[in-house]
Amino acid sequence: MKLVRYGAPGAEKAGLIDAQGVLRDLSGHLADVTGAVLGDVALAQLRALDVTALPVVEGEVRLGPCVAGIGKFMCIGLNYSDHAAETGAAIPEHPILFMKATSAVIGPNDDVVLPRGSTHADWEVELGVVIGTAAKYVSEAEALNHVAGYCVVNDVSERHFQTRLSGQWTKGKSCDTFGPIGPWLVTRDEVPDPQNLAMRLDVNGQRMQTGNTATMIFTVAQIISHLSQLMTLHPGDVISTGTPPGVGMGMKPPVYLKPGDVMELSIEGLGTQRQRVRADD
């Protein structure tokens, strides 16, 4: 299934994308797409619905973040061997973890707003993993059983805030609107191998990032297992698993986002995002 949330910010309804790519309303069966409905039993009940009987949503609608009520927004840094090479960083021994504020979360096509003083805003297409059942002390072999589904994440980053304001990366990762998620939550059964997904990101129509999840240093299963040794992963938690090469910081000279720029990014089978960049008031 491809689960979506659509409507005005704060008033989104649950929906799904059918086999013909048509948006259908799920709100008669589901109040919202939250961690509480992402377990295997709840998803099986949704799969049993007659999709053709669900109302078609007509016209142009805004898509919201594909998951509501995110508890933890966890991000893995330097997790692609080719991205680590472009930044000159050593391959980490363990997954590098930082947190992104959930207040950064927006819909996949909402504007990305540069905060006051931003001069080094950057793009990062990433595979997002949404937890469906609680995971604690899980092995790599069982880790993917705790996944509800996958989505596209743009881990927008302000590099000056990230590296020059003292402290950890979270400062440069958590600005308002720096966490577009969606367009869809694609359930685990439709992604048989999360380690073989093509990724790309364009800025103003120019290809910046081209990659594949096959070059991850730590696989999705390894990441989930590792994090579950440190903390319980709860339904609705989101893990953003790192980015391939082609970020603005890695270019010579570096290139950063400015008002008026347009980012378009996609991951194979998971849909496309498109954000216009503007300055904060």
XYZ file of C-alpha atoms in Angstrom:
281
model
C 0.000 0.000 0.000
C 0.897 3.624 -0.516
C -0.540 5.546 2.435
C -0.831 9.318 2.293
C -2.102 12.249 4.303
C -3.776 15.040 2.377
C -5.330 18.411 3.110
C -4.405 21.683 4.791
C -1.586 21.684 7.380
C -2.929 20.412 10.685
C -6.145 19.156 9.087
C -4.857 16.290 6.950
C -6.983 13.219 6.228
C -5.841 9.658 5.649
C -5.733 8.399 2.087
C -4.078 5.875 -0.170
C -2.824 5.732 -3.722
C -4.488 2.913 -5.651
C -2.910 0.718 -8.326
C -3.813 3.278 -11.015
C -2.156 6.127 -9.105
C -5.478 7.632 -7.989
C -5.782 9.217 -4.547
C -8.614 7.697 -2.523
C -10.019 8.806 0.813
C -9.378 6.490 3.785
C -10.811 8.753 6.473
C -13.955 6.635 6.794
C -11.780 3.772 8.014
C -8.743 5.529 9.470
C -8.580 8.734 11.496
C -4.948 9.410 10.552
C -1.729 7.673 9.534
C 0.032 7.398 12.884
C 2.262 4.908 14.643
C -0.816 3.337 16.228
C -2.037 2.038 12.858
C 1.280 0.893 11.420
C 1.556 -2.528 13.026
C 1.197 -5.677 10.941
C -2.349 -6.446 12.164
C -3.656 -2.945 11.490
C -2.035 -2.833 8.058
C -3.499 -6.243 7.210
C -6.963 -4.893 8.022
C -6.389 -1.965 5.674
C -5.223 -4.311 2.911
C -8.477 -6.234 3.265
C -10.522 -3.171 2.274
C -12.139 -2.954 -1.151
C -10.033 -0.109 -2.529
C -12.396 0.445 -5.459
C -15.154 1.327 -2.979
C -13.141 4.136 -1.403
C -14.097 7.673 -2.520
C -11.840 9.236 -5.147
C -10.306 12.545 -4.062
C -10.901 14.997 -6.899
C -8.770 17.973 -7.919
C -5.401 19.226 -6.787
C -4.748 18.635 -3.102
C -1.827 19.280 -0.804
C -0.038 16.198 0.488
C 1.075 16.387 4.115
C 3.877 14.447 5.807
C 3.062 10.782 5.227
C 3.209 10.013 8.971
C 1.603 12.031 11.766
C 2.693 12.260 15.400
C 6.312 11.256 14.839
C 7.905 10.454 18.178
C 11.597 10.376 17.261
C 13.132 11.705 14.048
C 16.528 9.983 13.956
C 19.149 10.565 11.272
C 22.267 8.636 10.315
C 25.243 10.673 9.143
C 27.980 9.711 6.677
C 26.290 6.450 5.803
C 27.235 6.234 2.115
C 30.787 5.293 1.252
C 30.829 7.588 -1.794
C 29.406 10.515 0.206
C 32.012 10.036 2.949
C 34.673 10.129 0.242
C 33.412 13.424 -1.213
C 33.485 15.072 2.231
C 36.904 13.655 3.087
C 35.523 11.959 6.197
C 36.700 8.628 7.572
C 34.333 5.657 7.388
C 32.619 5.503 10.796
C 32.979 2.403 12.957
C 29.356 2.616 14.110
C 26.324 4.457 12.715
C 26.562 8.199 13.435
C 23.298 9.291 15.040
C 21.837 12.757 15.364
C 18.279 13.890 15.981
C 16.182 16.207 13.865
C 13.441 18.185 15.614
C 9.966 16.958 14.696
C 8.966 20.627 14.286
C 11.039 20.541 11.077
C 8.611 18.088 9.443
C 6.592 19.344 6.461
C 4.808 17.876 3.474
C 6.747 16.669 0.443
C 5.876 19.674 -1.705
C 5.717 22.426 0.895
C 8.108 25.377 0.723
C 11.501 25.048 2.393
C 12.059 28.283 4.302
C 15.597 29.499 4.923
C 15.927 30.870 8.465
C 17.326 34.301 9.135
C 21.085 34.328 8.727
C 21.154 31.189 6.565
C 23.917 31.225 3.937
C 24.867 27.541 3.683
C 21.610 25.573 3.243
C 22.104 22.199 1.561
C 20.045 19.305 0.188
C 20.166 15.575 1.016
C 17.912 12.929 -0.529
C 17.532 10.049 1.945
C 15.636 6.812 2.440
C 13.256 7.176 5.374
C 12.318 4.135 7.472
C 9.111 4.209 9.516
C 8.892 1.874 12.492
C 5.690 -0.176 12.758
C 6.205 -2.280 15.889
C 8.323 -1.590 18.968
C 11.928 -2.719 18.619
C 14.273 -3.297 21.557
C 17.425 -5.425 21.480
C 16.513 -6.837 18.066
C 18.953 -8.721 15.862
C 19.819 -7.757 12.305
C 17.941 -10.856 11.121
C 14.674 -9.709 12.687
C 15.116 -5.945 12.334
C 13.146 -5.436 9.110
C 10.132 -7.167 10.673
C 9.708 -4.003 12.773
C 9.446 -1.725 9.721
C 6.024 -0.426 8.690
C 7.288 1.089 5.464
C 9.578 3.470 3.654
C 9.431 7.021 2.339
C 11.493 9.801 0.809
C 13.136 12.306 3.177
C 14.945 15.522 2.270
C 17.362 16.087 5.141
C 17.785 19.808 4.481
C 20.834 21.085 6.366
C 22.270 24.501 7.205
C 25.978 23.716 7.143
C 27.122 26.856 8.987
C 24.637 26.210 11.783
C 25.660 22.540 11.743
C 29.422 23.030 12.017
C 30.117 26.548 13.293
C 27.570 27.268 16.030
C 29.195 24.914 18.548
C 27.532 21.731 19.659
C 26.105 18.917 17.595
C 24.707 18.630 14.069
C 21.133 18.981 15.327
C 21.349 22.797 15.192
C 21.813 22.787 11.439
C 19.274 20.023 10.820
C 16.263 21.156 12.822
C 15.268 24.502 11.333
C 11.561 24.829 10.574
C 10.659 23.138 7.235
C 13.996 21.256 7.048
C 12.292 17.837 7.121
C 10.062 17.169 4.081
C 8.645 13.620 4.332
C 6.611 11.740 1.732
C 4.776 11.793 -0.608
C 3.751 8.285 0.403
C 4.440 5.758 3.111
C 5.055 2.628 1.038
C 4.458 -0.441 3.168
C 7.242 -2.969 3.703
C 5.701 -5.654 1.497
C 6.137 -3.400 -1.561
C 9.863 -2.845 -0.915
C 11.422 -6.318 -0.961
C 15.010 -5.002 -0.856
C 15.634 -1.601 0.736
C 19.322 -1.989 -0.208
C 18.705 -1.682 -3.935
C 16.828 1.566 -4.515
C 17.932 4.220 -6.997
C 17.931 7.820 -5.695
C 18.265 11.214 -7.310
C 17.964 14.927 -6.518
C 17.857 17.904 -8.885
C 18.177 21.613 -8.122
C 16.639 23.930 -10.721
C 16.528 21.029 -13.150
C 20.218 20.173 -12.783
C 21.102 16.725 -11.461
C 23.038 17.024 -8.213
C 22.695 13.632 -6.528
C 22.574 10.221 -8.146
C 22.944 7.189 -5.930
C 21.672 3.860 -4.750
C 21.004 2.493 -1.284
C 23.371 -0.349 -2.195
C 26.305 1.898 -1.228
C 25.144 2.346 2.362
C 27.882 1.629 4.886
C 25.331 0.367 7.414
C 22.216 -1.326 6.038
C 18.697 -0.560 7.212
C 18.713 -3.793 9.228
C 22.047 -2.948 10.840
C 20.871 0.556 11.725
C 17.636 -0.655 13.342
C 19.444 -3.366 15.287
C 22.123 -0.937 16.475
C 19.676 1.757 17.580
C 17.482 -0.804 19.327
C 20.392 -1.734 21.597
C 20.453 1.895 22.785
C 16.767 2.829 22.983
C 13.349 1.409 22.221
C 12.152 2.280 18.754
C 8.428 2.987 18.854
C 5.729 2.791 16.168
C 5.781 5.973 14.120
C 9.451 6.744 14.780
C 11.302 7.768 11.613
C 14.911 6.979 10.732
C 16.548 8.897 7.889
C 19.381 6.680 6.707
C 21.948 8.974 5.087
C 22.607 10.515 1.685
C 24.617 9.633 -1.437
C 27.208 11.999 -2.950
C 26.355 15.266 -4.668
C 25.516 17.555 -1.762
C 26.302 21.238 -2.184
C 28.926 21.203 0.557
C 30.957 18.620 -1.385
C 31.220 20.662 -4.573
C 34.238 22.716 -5.527
C 33.450 25.483 -4.878
C 30.505 24.647 -2.595
C 27.009 25.495 -3.835
C 24.180 26.341 -1.445
C 20.458 26.938 -1.694
C 19.058 30.419 -2.256
C 15.512 31.813 -2.420
C 13.783 30.813 -5.643
C 15.626 27.506 -6.025
C 13.543 24.395 -6.652
C 14.531 20.947 -5.387
C 13.049 17.788 -6.910
C 13.989 14.422 -5.469
C 12.838 10.841 -5.704
C 13.625 7.287 -4.669
C 12.707 4.292 -6.801
C 9.162 3.171 -6.000
C 8.692 5.747 -3.226
C 7.547 8.785 -5.179
C 8.793 12.322 -5.808
C 9.082 15.483 -3.725
C 9.313 19.051 -5.023
C 10.102 22.051 -2.823
C 10.538 25.710 -3.633
C 13.025 27.567 -1.428
C 12.153 30.947 0.056
C 13.532 33.229 2.735
C 11.847 33.585 6.106
C 9.978 36.807 6.748
